[in-house]
Amino acid sequence: MTSTNEHAAASSPDVRLRRQQDLGQKPGRSANCSGYKSLYSLRCWRPTSIHRLTPRTGTGDPSWQMHRQATPGGVDFTTGDYLAGGRGGVEGTAGKRLRTNLKTATDDNWSENMAENAEACSEGKHDGWEPTAWQGLQESIEVIASRGVKVVINVGALNPKGLAEKTHVLIQERGLDLKVAFITGDDLLPELGPNVADLKRHLLQHLDSSNAEVVLPSNTESFLEIDFLPLVSANAYLGARAIVQGLRLGADIIIDGRISDVSRVIGAAWYWHSWSDTDYDRLAEALIAGHLIECLAYMTGGNFSGFTEYNLDLFIEPGFPIAEVAADGSCVITKHENTGGLINEDPLSGYIYLHSDVKAYLDNVEIKSVGKDRVRVSGIVGEPPPPPTKAAIFYRGGYQSQIPLKATGYGTNEKWQLLEKQIRQPRKATTFLPDLDVLEFQM
């Protein structure tokens, strides 16, 4: 799908030419703009008190972060995972059974909205895409065009084609010259459904079934015996290949559905440096780059144990991270100047990461500070990917999840002070305060 206006100065041929000349000549810079959900219900427990924040309605990822990441310049790609959220559903693999004790390089916090929206979408009450991301595209489309930034985001959710068509209309209305592509193929519901009981024909053994140290409860798969329980949604976590193909075909904006968190960064680097699908070491390095920035402020101080050694104001609104992926796959994790938070050396968790395009081994990973808010990550080894891919399957279980936040370790008083400052900051507070009955903090 192409939207063009040959007179649009905001996306001149000079921008495209400059970007084309940059390909492979420098590290490709991917700035992540999304990867968490705002809160539906938050209870923060301490031994002596309860902090409760209970909005009547939930909100999505903040729309302005897309604009914030693209505006300063020097960014080649803006990526985002808008489907992160509360844990739920059934985790499985389509194909051969995975080995145990490995970490899959996909979102461990699946979107509770994906299932709820699927039901609403089937009833004609939801468009199928993420509304805050659509707002972000409206706010950022001129900056995206003028800067020549490629956008790869999973905002299409259940209806990537519908949002791509809506974005196409937006581009035409603004008189810009941008190409839009969308990716489908993750929807497994027609194949696996319609009911939970039908999964017995498709699901493989439990991931821990071959682990002698794990004893599975006898009712682990009892839900499969409920014949009348319908599936709500079933989606595979796709890899980066379709993203690479879309970028090679000239897409400026790629809207996908349920694609793994790290695929967007892998795809951007793969395209930027013209790698092949067997450059496993390079792909593995890009996998870890994507993993580091996909949870956003986690990488810039949002979950930093040493925050008490700094002024709390530094962490009220941490800047979002950027991955600079070099031709050999190694990366530097950084952020825009004059944004909050910090980036320093901190160990990675896990030893083996699985993905649809590659397996990454972290045994010899090297992490080194190379400047203010700049950390280089290298030494990751890749091997061919496993045969299966991850899938998220949802059915109606009758419960709505809550997200408890606990302050552990040292500096708990400071952690609660920081949490209150983060929640009360004007930019965020105005989006949910009108829906609150009570907002009270007690120490």
Tab-separated table of C-alpha atoms in Angstrom:
chain	number	residue	atom	x	y	z
A	1	MET	CA	0.000	0.000	0.000
A	2	THR	CA	1.487	3.335	-1.044
A	3	SER	CA	0.479	6.880	-0.167
A	4	THR	CA	2.188	9.582	-2.207
A	5	ASN	CA	2.204	13.275	-2.972
A	6	GLU	CA	5.043	14.329	-5.242
A	7	HIS	CA	4.835	17.913	-3.943
A	8	ALA	CA	5.201	16.958	-0.251
A	9	ALA	CA	8.230	18.853	1.029
A	10	ALA	CA	8.065	17.037	4.390
A	11	SER	CA	9.315	13.814	2.808
A	12	SER	CA	11.587	14.987	0.004
A	13	PRO	CA	13.712	12.665	-2.152
A	14	ASP	CA	16.780	14.052	-0.350
A	15	VAL	CA	15.697	12.315	2.859
A	16	ARG	CA	15.234	8.975	1.114
A	17	LEU	CA	18.558	9.325	-0.706
A	18	ARG	CA	20.400	10.138	2.506
A	19	ARG	CA	18.871	7.143	4.251
A	20	GLN	CA	19.753	4.887	1.338
A	21	GLN	CA	23.353	6.114	1.408
A	22	ASP	CA	23.553	5.434	5.161
A	23	LEU	CA	22.511	1.786	4.803
A	24	GLY	CA	25.226	-0.428	6.223
A	25	GLN	CA	27.686	2.462	6.523
A	26	LYS	CA	27.102	3.041	10.228
A	27	PRO	CA	25.281	1.296	13.062
A	28	GLY	CA	21.523	1.264	12.557
A	29	ARG	CA	19.773	3.117	15.398
A	30	SER	CA	16.455	1.707	16.634
A	31	ALA	CA	14.548	3.770	19.214
A	32	ASN	CA	11.839	1.909	21.089
A	33	CYS	CA	8.685	3.874	21.880
A	34	SER	CA	6.416	1.315	23.520
A	35	GLY	CA	6.574	-1.825	25.612
A	36	TYR	CA	4.379	-1.539	28.686
A	37	LYS	CA	0.766	-1.002	29.611
A	38	SER	CA	-0.700	1.568	31.949
A	39	LEU	CA	-2.452	0.147	34.959
A	40	TYR	CA	-5.953	-1.214	35.298
A	41	SER	CA	-5.655	-1.907	39.000
A	42	LEU	CA	-2.546	-1.452	41.070
A	43	ARG	CA	-2.088	-2.543	44.666
A	44	CYS	CA	1.270	-1.866	46.260
A	45	TRP	CA	1.829	-3.824	49.441
A	46	ARG	CA	4.089	-3.065	52.375
A	47	PRO	CA	4.134	-4.968	55.677
A	48	THR	CA	2.371	-2.086	57.450
A	49	SER	CA	0.210	-0.457	54.789
A	50	ILE	CA	-1.592	-0.799	51.471
A	51	HIS	CA	-1.264	1.682	48.604
A	52	ARG	CA	-4.174	1.372	46.188
A	53	LEU	CA	-4.667	2.943	42.801
A	54	THR	CA	-7.896	1.895	41.127
A	55	PRO	CA	-8.880	3.609	37.882
A	56	ARG	CA	-12.296	2.696	36.522
A	57	THR	CA	-10.890	2.397	33.022
A	58	GLY	CA	-7.511	1.371	31.632
A	59	THR	CA	-5.219	3.158	29.212
A	60	GLY	CA	-2.616	1.981	26.744
A	61	ASP	CA	0.948	2.925	26.039
A	62	PRO	CA	1.449	6.705	25.954
A	63	SER	CA	1.025	8.083	22.432
A	64	TRP	CA	3.543	10.891	22.791
A	65	GLN	CA	6.542	8.562	23.177
A	66	MET	CA	6.581	7.836	19.447
A	67	HIS	CA	6.953	11.561	18.746
A	68	ARG	CA	9.463	11.927	21.573
A	69	GLN	CA	11.732	9.207	20.189
A	70	ALA	CA	11.634	10.378	16.568
A	71	THR	CA	11.908	14.150	17.062
A	72	PRO	CA	15.532	14.650	18.274
A	73	GLY	CA	16.888	13.111	15.073
A	74	GLY	CA	19.674	10.601	14.524
A	75	VAL	CA	17.245	7.667	14.633
A	76	ASP	CA	16.816	5.262	11.724
A	77	PHE	CA	13.957	3.183	13.097
A	78	THR	CA	11.214	3.633	15.668
A	79	THR	CA	10.014	0.320	17.064
A	80	GLY	CA	7.333	-0.519	19.581
A	81	ASP	CA	5.581	-3.422	21.288
A	82	TYR	CA	2.045	-2.238	22.081
A	83	LEU	CA	0.753	-5.671	23.064
A	84	ALA	CA	2.609	-6.065	26.366
A	85	GLY	CA	0.459	-6.415	29.454
A	86	GLY	CA	-0.855	-8.806	32.102
A	87	ARG	CA	-0.055	-12.508	32.030
A	88	GLY	CA	-2.819	-14.785	30.871
A	89	GLY	CA	-3.722	-17.558	28.480
A	90	VAL	CA	-1.881	-20.715	27.537
A	91	GLU	CA	1.763	-20.640	26.487
A	92	GLY	CA	2.641	-23.267	23.934
A	93	THR	CA	4.783	-24.082	20.938
A	94	ALA	CA	3.642	-24.896	17.434
A	95	GLY	CA	5.814	-27.721	16.221
A	96	LYS	CA	8.509	-29.724	17.973
A	97	ARG	CA	8.754	-29.529	21.767
A	98	LEU	CA	11.280	-27.049	23.196
A	99	ARG	CA	13.973	-27.985	25.656
A	100	THR	CA	13.298	-26.893	29.220
A	101	ASN	CA	15.089	-24.249	31.272
A	102	LEU	CA	15.412	-21.886	28.340
A	103	LYS	CA	14.052	-18.375	27.963
A	104	THR	CA	11.968	-17.507	24.923
A	105	ALA	CA	12.764	-14.108	23.456
A	106	THR	CA	9.122	-13.073	23.363
A	107	ASP	CA	6.907	-11.072	25.650
A	108	ASP	CA	6.479	-12.914	28.959
A	109	ASN	CA	3.753	-10.437	29.911
A	110	TRP	CA	1.148	-11.042	27.274
A	111	SER	CA	-1.562	-8.604	26.448
A	112	GLU	CA	-4.698	-9.001	28.497
A	113	ASN	CA	-6.266	-6.611	26.000
A	114	MET	CA	-5.568	-8.954	23.077
A	115	ALA	CA	-8.169	-11.431	24.349
A	116	GLU	CA	-10.673	-8.833	25.559
A	117	ASN	CA	-10.410	-6.929	22.291
A	118	ALA	CA	-10.832	-10.134	20.292
A	119	GLU	CA	-14.213	-10.687	21.887
A	120	ALA	CA	-15.224	-7.060	21.354
A	121	CYS	CA	-13.936	-7.151	17.777
A	122	SER	CA	-16.012	-10.239	16.963
A	123	GLU	CA	-19.075	-8.353	18.214
A	124	GLY	CA	-18.268	-5.281	16.137
A	125	LYS	CA	-17.443	-3.214	19.228
A	126	HIS	CA	-13.694	-2.770	18.667
A	127	ASP	CA	-11.549	-1.875	15.656
A	128	GLY	CA	-8.947	-4.523	16.504
A	129	TRP	CA	-5.935	-2.195	16.768
A	130	GLU	CA	-4.368	-0.249	19.635
A	131	PRO	CA	-5.974	3.228	19.865
A	132	THR	CA	-3.093	5.007	21.613
A	133	ALA	CA	-0.721	3.855	18.873
A	134	TRP	CA	-3.063	5.278	16.248
A	135	GLN	CA	-2.991	8.535	18.196
A	136	GLY	CA	0.798	8.353	18.230
A	137	LEU	CA	0.910	7.955	14.457
A	138	GLN	CA	-1.319	10.999	14.023
A	139	GLU	CA	0.938	13.050	16.314
A	140	SER	CA	4.192	11.843	14.736
A	141	ILE	CA	3.537	11.284	11.034
A	142	GLU	CA	5.110	14.574	9.862
A	143	VAL	CA	8.218	14.008	11.987
A	144	ILE	CA	8.482	10.440	10.677
A	145	ALA	CA	8.365	11.742	7.104
A	146	SER	CA	10.716	14.702	7.545
A	147	ARG	CA	13.323	12.688	9.464
A	148	GLY	CA	13.111	9.650	7.199
A	149	VAL	CA	12.490	7.375	10.162
A	150	LYS	CA	11.245	3.855	9.427
A	151	VAL	CA	8.490	2.727	11.811
A	152	VAL	CA	7.948	-0.931	12.761
A	153	ILE	CA	5.230	-1.469	15.381
A	154	ASN	CA	2.760	-4.206	16.314
A	155	VAL	CA	-0.134	-1.773	16.782
A	156	GLY	CA	-2.246	-3.656	14.253
A	157	ALA	CA	-2.953	-6.297	16.902
A	158	LEU	CA	-6.039	-8.151	15.633
A	159	ASN	CA	-6.515	-5.996	12.532
A	160	PRO	CA	-3.202	-4.819	11.021
A	161	LYS	CA	-4.758	-4.418	7.577
A	162	GLY	CA	-7.466	-2.111	8.947
A	163	LEU	CA	-4.972	0.153	10.693
A	164	ALA	CA	-2.675	0.172	7.645
A	165	GLU	CA	-5.586	1.368	5.512
A	166	LYS	CA	-6.417	4.051	8.089
A	167	THR	CA	-2.761	5.150	8.141
A	168	HIS	CA	-2.771	5.267	4.329
A	169	VAL	CA	-5.701	7.711	4.461
A	170	LEU	CA	-3.909	9.806	7.112
A	171	ILE	CA	-0.794	10.067	4.916
A	172	GLN	CA	-2.867	11.182	1.955
A	173	GLU	CA	-4.697	13.787	4.048
A	174	ARG	CA	-1.389	15.208	5.303
A	175	GLY	CA	0.095	15.311	1.793
A	176	LEU	CA	3.063	13.079	2.596
A	177	ASP	CA	5.040	10.579	0.552
A	178	LEU	CA	5.183	7.396	2.614
A	179	LYS	CA	4.641	3.703	1.956
A	180	VAL	CA	2.702	1.570	4.432
A	181	ALA	CA	2.863	-2.210	4.755
A	182	PHE	CA	1.140	-4.638	7.092
A	183	ILE	CA	1.951	-8.173	8.227
A	184	THR	CA	-0.537	-10.959	8.891
A	185	GLY	CA	-0.265	-14.704	9.444
A	186	ASP	CA	-0.104	-14.843	13.243
A	187	ASP	CA	-3.795	-15.695	13.752
A	188	LEU	CA	-4.075	-19.423	14.593
A	189	LEU	CA	-7.687	-19.427	15.757
A	190	PRO	CA	-9.122	-20.901	12.524
A	191	GLU	CA	-6.602	-23.753	12.731
A	192	LEU	CA	-6.675	-24.466	16.484
A	193	GLY	CA	-10.287	-23.663	17.390
A	194	PRO	CA	-13.073	-23.221	17.821
A	195	ASN	CA	-13.109	-24.771	21.317
A	196	VAL	CA	-10.487	-25.445	23.986
A	197	ALA	CA	-11.034	-29.187	23.620
A	198	ASP	CA	-9.869	-28.953	20.006
A	199	LEU	CA	-6.404	-28.062	21.278
A	200	LYS	CA	-5.829	-31.705	22.165
A	201	ARG	CA	-5.245	-32.322	18.452
A	202	HIS	CA	-2.533	-29.656	18.267
A	203	LEU	CA	-0.785	-29.028	21.580
A	204	LEU	CA	2.428	-30.881	22.292
A	205	GLN	CA	3.763	-32.072	25.612
A	206	HIS	CA	4.173	-29.583	28.438
A	207	LEU	CA	7.555	-27.819	28.337
A	208	ASP	CA	8.536	-29.383	31.670
A	209	SER	CA	7.207	-32.860	30.924
A	210	SER	CA	10.716	-34.173	30.196
A	211	ASN	CA	12.307	-32.502	33.223
A	212	ALA	CA	12.855	-35.150	35.896
A	213	GLU	CA	13.109	-32.455	38.570
A	214	VAL	CA	9.617	-31.121	37.882
A	215	VAL	CA	6.441	-32.914	38.952
A	216	LEU	CA	3.437	-31.515	37.112
A	217	PRO	CA	0.110	-31.376	38.993
A	218	SER	CA	-2.368	-33.991	37.854
A	219	ASN	CA	-4.806	-31.315	36.678
A	220	THR	CA	-2.270	-29.381	34.572
A	221	GLU	CA	-4.158	-29.996	31.344
A	222	SER	CA	-7.626	-30.577	32.771
A	223	PHE	CA	-8.929	-27.505	30.949
A	224	LEU	CA	-8.590	-29.440	27.692
A	225	GLU	CA	-11.491	-31.664	28.731
A	226	ILE	CA	-14.028	-28.818	28.712
A	227	ASP	CA	-15.770	-29.387	25.389
A	228	PHE	CA	-18.046	-26.339	25.440
A	229	LEU	CA	-15.404	-23.686	26.301
A	230	PRO	CA	-14.655	-21.540	23.217
A	231	LEU	CA	-11.246	-20.121	22.400
A	232	VAL	CA	-11.101	-16.332	22.362
A	233	SER	CA	-7.871	-15.823	20.429
A	234	ALA	CA	-4.770	-17.746	19.360
A	235	ASN	CA	-1.725	-16.031	17.916
A	236	ALA	CA	1.784	-17.148	16.999
A	237	TYR	CA	4.783	-14.952	17.791
A	238	LEU	CA	6.232	-14.365	14.338
A	239	GLY	CA	9.871	-13.684	13.572
A	240	ALA	CA	11.599	-10.900	11.625
A	241	ARG	CA	11.546	-12.209	8.047
A	242	ALA	CA	8.375	-10.407	6.941
A	243	ILE	CA	9.707	-7.169	8.443
A	244	VAL	CA	12.920	-7.485	6.434
A	245	GLN	CA	10.959	-8.159	3.259
A	246	GLY	CA	8.707	-5.143	3.868
A	247	LEU	CA	11.662	-2.828	4.409
A	248	ARG	CA	13.404	-4.130	1.292
A	249	LEU	CA	10.247	-3.380	-0.698
A	250	GLY	CA	10.448	0.231	0.447
A	251	ALA	CA	7.941	0.356	3.302
A	252	ASP	CA	8.314	3.386	5.599
A	253	ILE	CA	5.762	2.167	8.136
A	254	ILE	CA	5.175	-1.508	8.904
A	255	ILE	CA	2.149	-2.406	10.996
A	256	ASP	CA	2.106	-5.946	12.301
A	257	GLY	CA	0.072	-8.075	14.664
A	258	ARG	CA	1.470	-10.548	17.170
A	259	ILE	CA	5.160	-10.524	16.320
A	260	SER	CA	7.733	-11.205	19.017
A	261	ASP	CA	9.089	-8.192	20.894
A	262	VAL	CA	12.640	-8.475	19.578
A	263	SER	CA	11.677	-9.165	15.947
A	264	ARG	CA	11.366	-5.467	15.157
A	265	VAL	CA	14.968	-4.713	16.156
A	266	ILE	CA	16.251	-7.911	14.516
A	267	GLY	CA	14.403	-7.033	11.319
A	268	ALA	CA	15.665	-3.458	11.290
A	269	ALA	CA	19.320	-4.525	11.741
A	270	TRP	CA	18.956	-7.421	9.298
A	271	TYR	CA	17.686	-5.046	6.625
A	272	TRP	CA	20.112	-2.226	7.480
A	273	HIS	CA	23.211	-4.401	7.179
A	274	SER	CA	21.925	-6.751	4.436
A	275	TRP	CA	22.488	-9.879	6.526
A	276	SER	CA	21.435	-13.342	5.414
A	277	ASP	CA	19.161	-15.658	7.378
A	278	THR	CA	22.188	-17.791	8.302
A	279	ASP	CA	24.221	-14.956	9.870
A	280	TYR	CA	23.376	-16.474	13.223
A	281	ASP	CA	25.974	-14.671	15.345
A	282	ARG	CA	24.846	-11.280	14.013
A	283	LEU	CA	21.164	-12.158	14.366
A	284	ALA	CA	21.776	-13.365	17.924
A	285	GLU	CA	23.475	-10.088	18.825
A	286	ALA	CA	20.513	-8.171	17.381
A	287	LEU	CA	18.142	-10.405	19.337
A	288	ILE	CA	19.757	-9.321	22.598
A	289	ALA	CA	19.751	-5.675	21.485
A	290	GLY	CA	16.020	-5.971	20.922
A	291	HIS	CA	15.530	-7.723	24.243
A	292	LEU	CA	17.381	-4.965	26.087
A	293	ILE	CA	15.271	-2.111	24.745
A	294	GLU	CA	11.852	-3.754	24.408
A	295	CYS	CA	10.906	-3.149	28.045
A	296	LEU	CA	11.792	0.525	27.724
A	297	ALA	CA	12.549	2.230	31.042
A	298	TYR	CA	13.825	-1.031	32.541
A	299	MET	CA	16.977	-0.248	30.560
A	300	THR	CA	17.195	3.409	31.582
A	301	GLY	CA	16.790	3.116	35.335
A	302	GLY	CA	13.162	2.119	35.783
A	303	ASN	CA	14.136	-1.059	37.646
A	304	PHE	CA	17.590	-0.010	38.872
A	305	SER	CA	18.438	-1.242	42.382
A	306	GLY	CA	21.093	1.443	42.884
A	307	PHE	CA	18.679	4.340	42.323
A	308	THR	CA	18.978	5.483	45.958
A	309	GLU	CA	22.501	6.731	45.189
A	310	TYR	CA	21.054	9.362	42.846
A	311	ASN	CA	18.538	12.186	43.016
A	312	LEU	CA	15.068	10.633	42.768
A	313	ASP	CA	14.018	13.270	40.244
A	314	LEU	CA	16.362	11.622	37.729
A	315	PHE	CA	14.025	8.618	37.549
A	316	ILE	CA	10.605	10.276	37.513
A	317	GLU	CA	10.386	10.030	33.726
A	318	PRO	CA	13.288	7.991	32.330
A	319	GLY	CA	14.097	8.435	28.669
A	320	PHE	CA	13.403	5.438	26.453
A	321	PRO	CA	16.343	3.406	25.107
A	322	ILE	CA	17.998	3.271	21.697
A	323	ALA	CA	19.954	0.318	20.289
A	324	GLU	CA	22.792	1.114	17.878
A	325	VAL	CA	23.431	-2.193	16.083
A	326	ALA	CA	26.737	-2.451	14.205
A	327	ALA	CA	27.474	-4.562	11.133
A	328	ASP	CA	28.929	-7.365	13.279
A	329	GLY	CA	25.742	-7.422	15.390
A	330	SER	CA	27.247	-5.902	18.525
A	331	CYS	CA	25.276	-3.003	19.924
A	332	VAL	CA	25.537	0.110	22.033
A	333	ILE	CA	22.534	0.809	24.249
A	334	THR	CA	21.940	4.522	24.766
A	335	LYS	CA	19.177	7.147	24.910
A	336	HIS	CA	18.528	10.668	23.724
A	337	GLU	CA	20.444	13.421	25.511
A	338	ASN	CA	18.648	15.520	28.098
A	339	THR	CA	16.162	12.782	28.964
A	340	GLY	CA	15.700	11.244	32.409
A	341	GLY	CA	17.161	8.044	33.804
A	342	LEU	CA	20.580	6.579	33.129
A	343	ILE	CA	22.259	3.650	31.391
A	344	ASN	CA	25.172	1.804	32.930
A	345	GLU	CA	26.657	-1.681	33.098
A	346	ASP	CA	24.341	-4.348	34.507
A	347	PRO	CA	24.374	-8.113	33.920
A	348	LEU	CA	21.947	-9.761	31.532
A	349	SER	CA	19.714	-12.511	32.882
A	350	GLY	CA	19.526	-15.912	31.234
A	351	TYR	CA	21.990	-17.919	29.182
A	352	ILE	CA	20.071	-19.078	26.112
A	353	TYR	CA	17.375	-17.121	24.293
A	354	LEU	CA	15.101	-18.755	21.739
A	355	HIS	CA	13.568	-16.965	18.775
A	356	SER	CA	11.936	-17.875	15.484
A	357	ASP	CA	15.024	-16.707	13.571
A	358	VAL	CA	17.939	-17.664	15.836
A	359	LYS	CA	19.113	-19.049	19.195
A	360	ALA	CA	21.350	-16.716	21.217
A	361	TYR	CA	23.969	-17.959	23.707
A	362	LEU	CA	25.167	-15.487	26.341
A	363	ASP	CA	27.994	-17.542	27.883
A	364	ASN	CA	30.678	-15.108	26.663
A	365	VAL	CA	28.712	-11.864	26.607
A	366	GLU	CA	30.752	-8.708	27.248
A	367	ILE	CA	29.176	-5.560	28.684
A	368	LYS	CA	31.274	-2.398	28.795
A	369	SER	CA	30.565	1.265	29.417
A	370	VAL	CA	31.792	3.336	26.459
A	371	GLY	CA	30.625	6.800	27.515
A	372	LYS	CA	27.903	8.641	29.396
A	373	ASP	CA	24.673	6.659	29.038
A	374	ARG	CA	26.349	4.355	26.500
A	375	VAL	CA	26.955	0.640	27.118
A	376	ARG	CA	28.359	-1.747	24.494
A	377	VAL	CA	27.131	-5.366	24.398
A	378	SER	CA	29.011	-7.991	22.367
A	379	GLY	CA	30.272	-11.570	22.397
A	380	ILE	CA	26.912	-13.278	21.855
A	381	VAL	CA	26.953	-16.480	19.802
A	382	GLY	CA	24.096	-17.604	17.573
A	383	GLU	CA	22.886	-20.951	16.270
A	384	PRO	CA	20.014	-22.002	13.994
A	385	PRO	CA	16.563	-21.410	15.482
A	386	PRO	CA	14.477	-24.162	17.076
A	387	PRO	CA	11.763	-25.754	14.896
A	388	PRO	CA	8.781	-24.346	16.852
A	389	THR	CA	7.605	-20.869	17.638
A	390	LYS	CA	5.754	-19.555	20.641
A	391	ALA	CA	1.976	-19.086	20.626
A	392	ALA	CA	-0.428	-17.357	23.013
A	393	ILE	CA	-3.885	-18.909	23.309
A	394	PHE	CA	-6.688	-17.309	25.316
A	395	TYR	CA	-9.970	-18.649	26.597
A	396	ARG	CA	-12.457	-17.191	29.061
A	397	GLY	CA	-11.475	-18.403	32.528
A	398	GLY	CA	-13.728	-16.146	34.534
A	399	TYR	CA	-11.105	-13.951	36.233
A	400	GLN	CA	-9.551	-10.525	35.641
A	401	SER	CA	-5.927	-10.240	36.683
A	402	GLN	CA	-4.445	-7.616	39.001
A	403	ILE	CA	-0.869	-6.379	39.002
A	404	PRO	CA	0.724	-6.133	42.464
A	405	LEU	CA	3.923	-4.124	42.826
A	406	LYS	CA	6.169	-4.961	45.759
A	407	ALA	CA	9.037	-2.937	47.161
A	408	THR	CA	11.743	-5.383	48.205
A	409	GLY	CA	15.349	-5.157	49.297
A	410	TYR	CA	16.804	-1.952	50.661
A	411	GLY	CA	15.634	1.597	50.108
A	412	THR	CA	11.929	0.676	50.190
A	413	ASN	CA	10.882	4.105	51.520
A	414	GLU	CA	12.680	5.773	48.626
A	415	LYS	CA	11.065	3.329	46.209
A	416	TRP	CA	7.601	4.333	47.392
A	417	GLN	CA	8.529	8.016	47.180
A	418	LEU	CA	9.722	7.484	43.601
A	419	LEU	CA	6.556	5.562	42.689
A	420	GLU	CA	4.358	8.379	43.973
A	421	LYS	CA	6.352	10.982	42.027
A	422	GLN	CA	6.089	8.891	38.868
A	423	ILE	CA	2.330	8.490	39.204
A	424	ARG	CA	1.675	12.129	40.081
A	425	GLN	CA	3.772	13.648	37.295
A	426	PRO	CA	1.510	15.982	35.273
A	427	ARG	CA	2.055	14.382	31.862
A	428	LYS	CA	0.784	10.998	33.033
A	429	ALA	CA	-1.560	11.965	35.843
A	430	THR	CA	-3.868	13.954	33.600
A	431	THR	CA	-4.625	10.837	31.551
A	432	PHE	CA	-6.129	8.862	34.426
A	433	LEU	CA	-6.840	11.192	37.364
A	434	PRO	CA	-10.343	12.050	36.103
A	435	ASP	CA	-11.231	8.342	36.308
A	436	LEU	CA	-9.981	7.861	39.872
A	437	ASP	CA	-12.287	7.753	42.847
A	438	VAL	CA	-9.375	7.907	45.315
A	439	LEU	CA	-5.622	8.476	44.961
A	440	GLU	CA	-3.910	8.278	48.323
A	441	PHE	CA	-0.387	7.356	49.409
A	442	GLN	CA	0.468	6.385	52.989
A	443	MET	CA	3.903	5.643	54.363
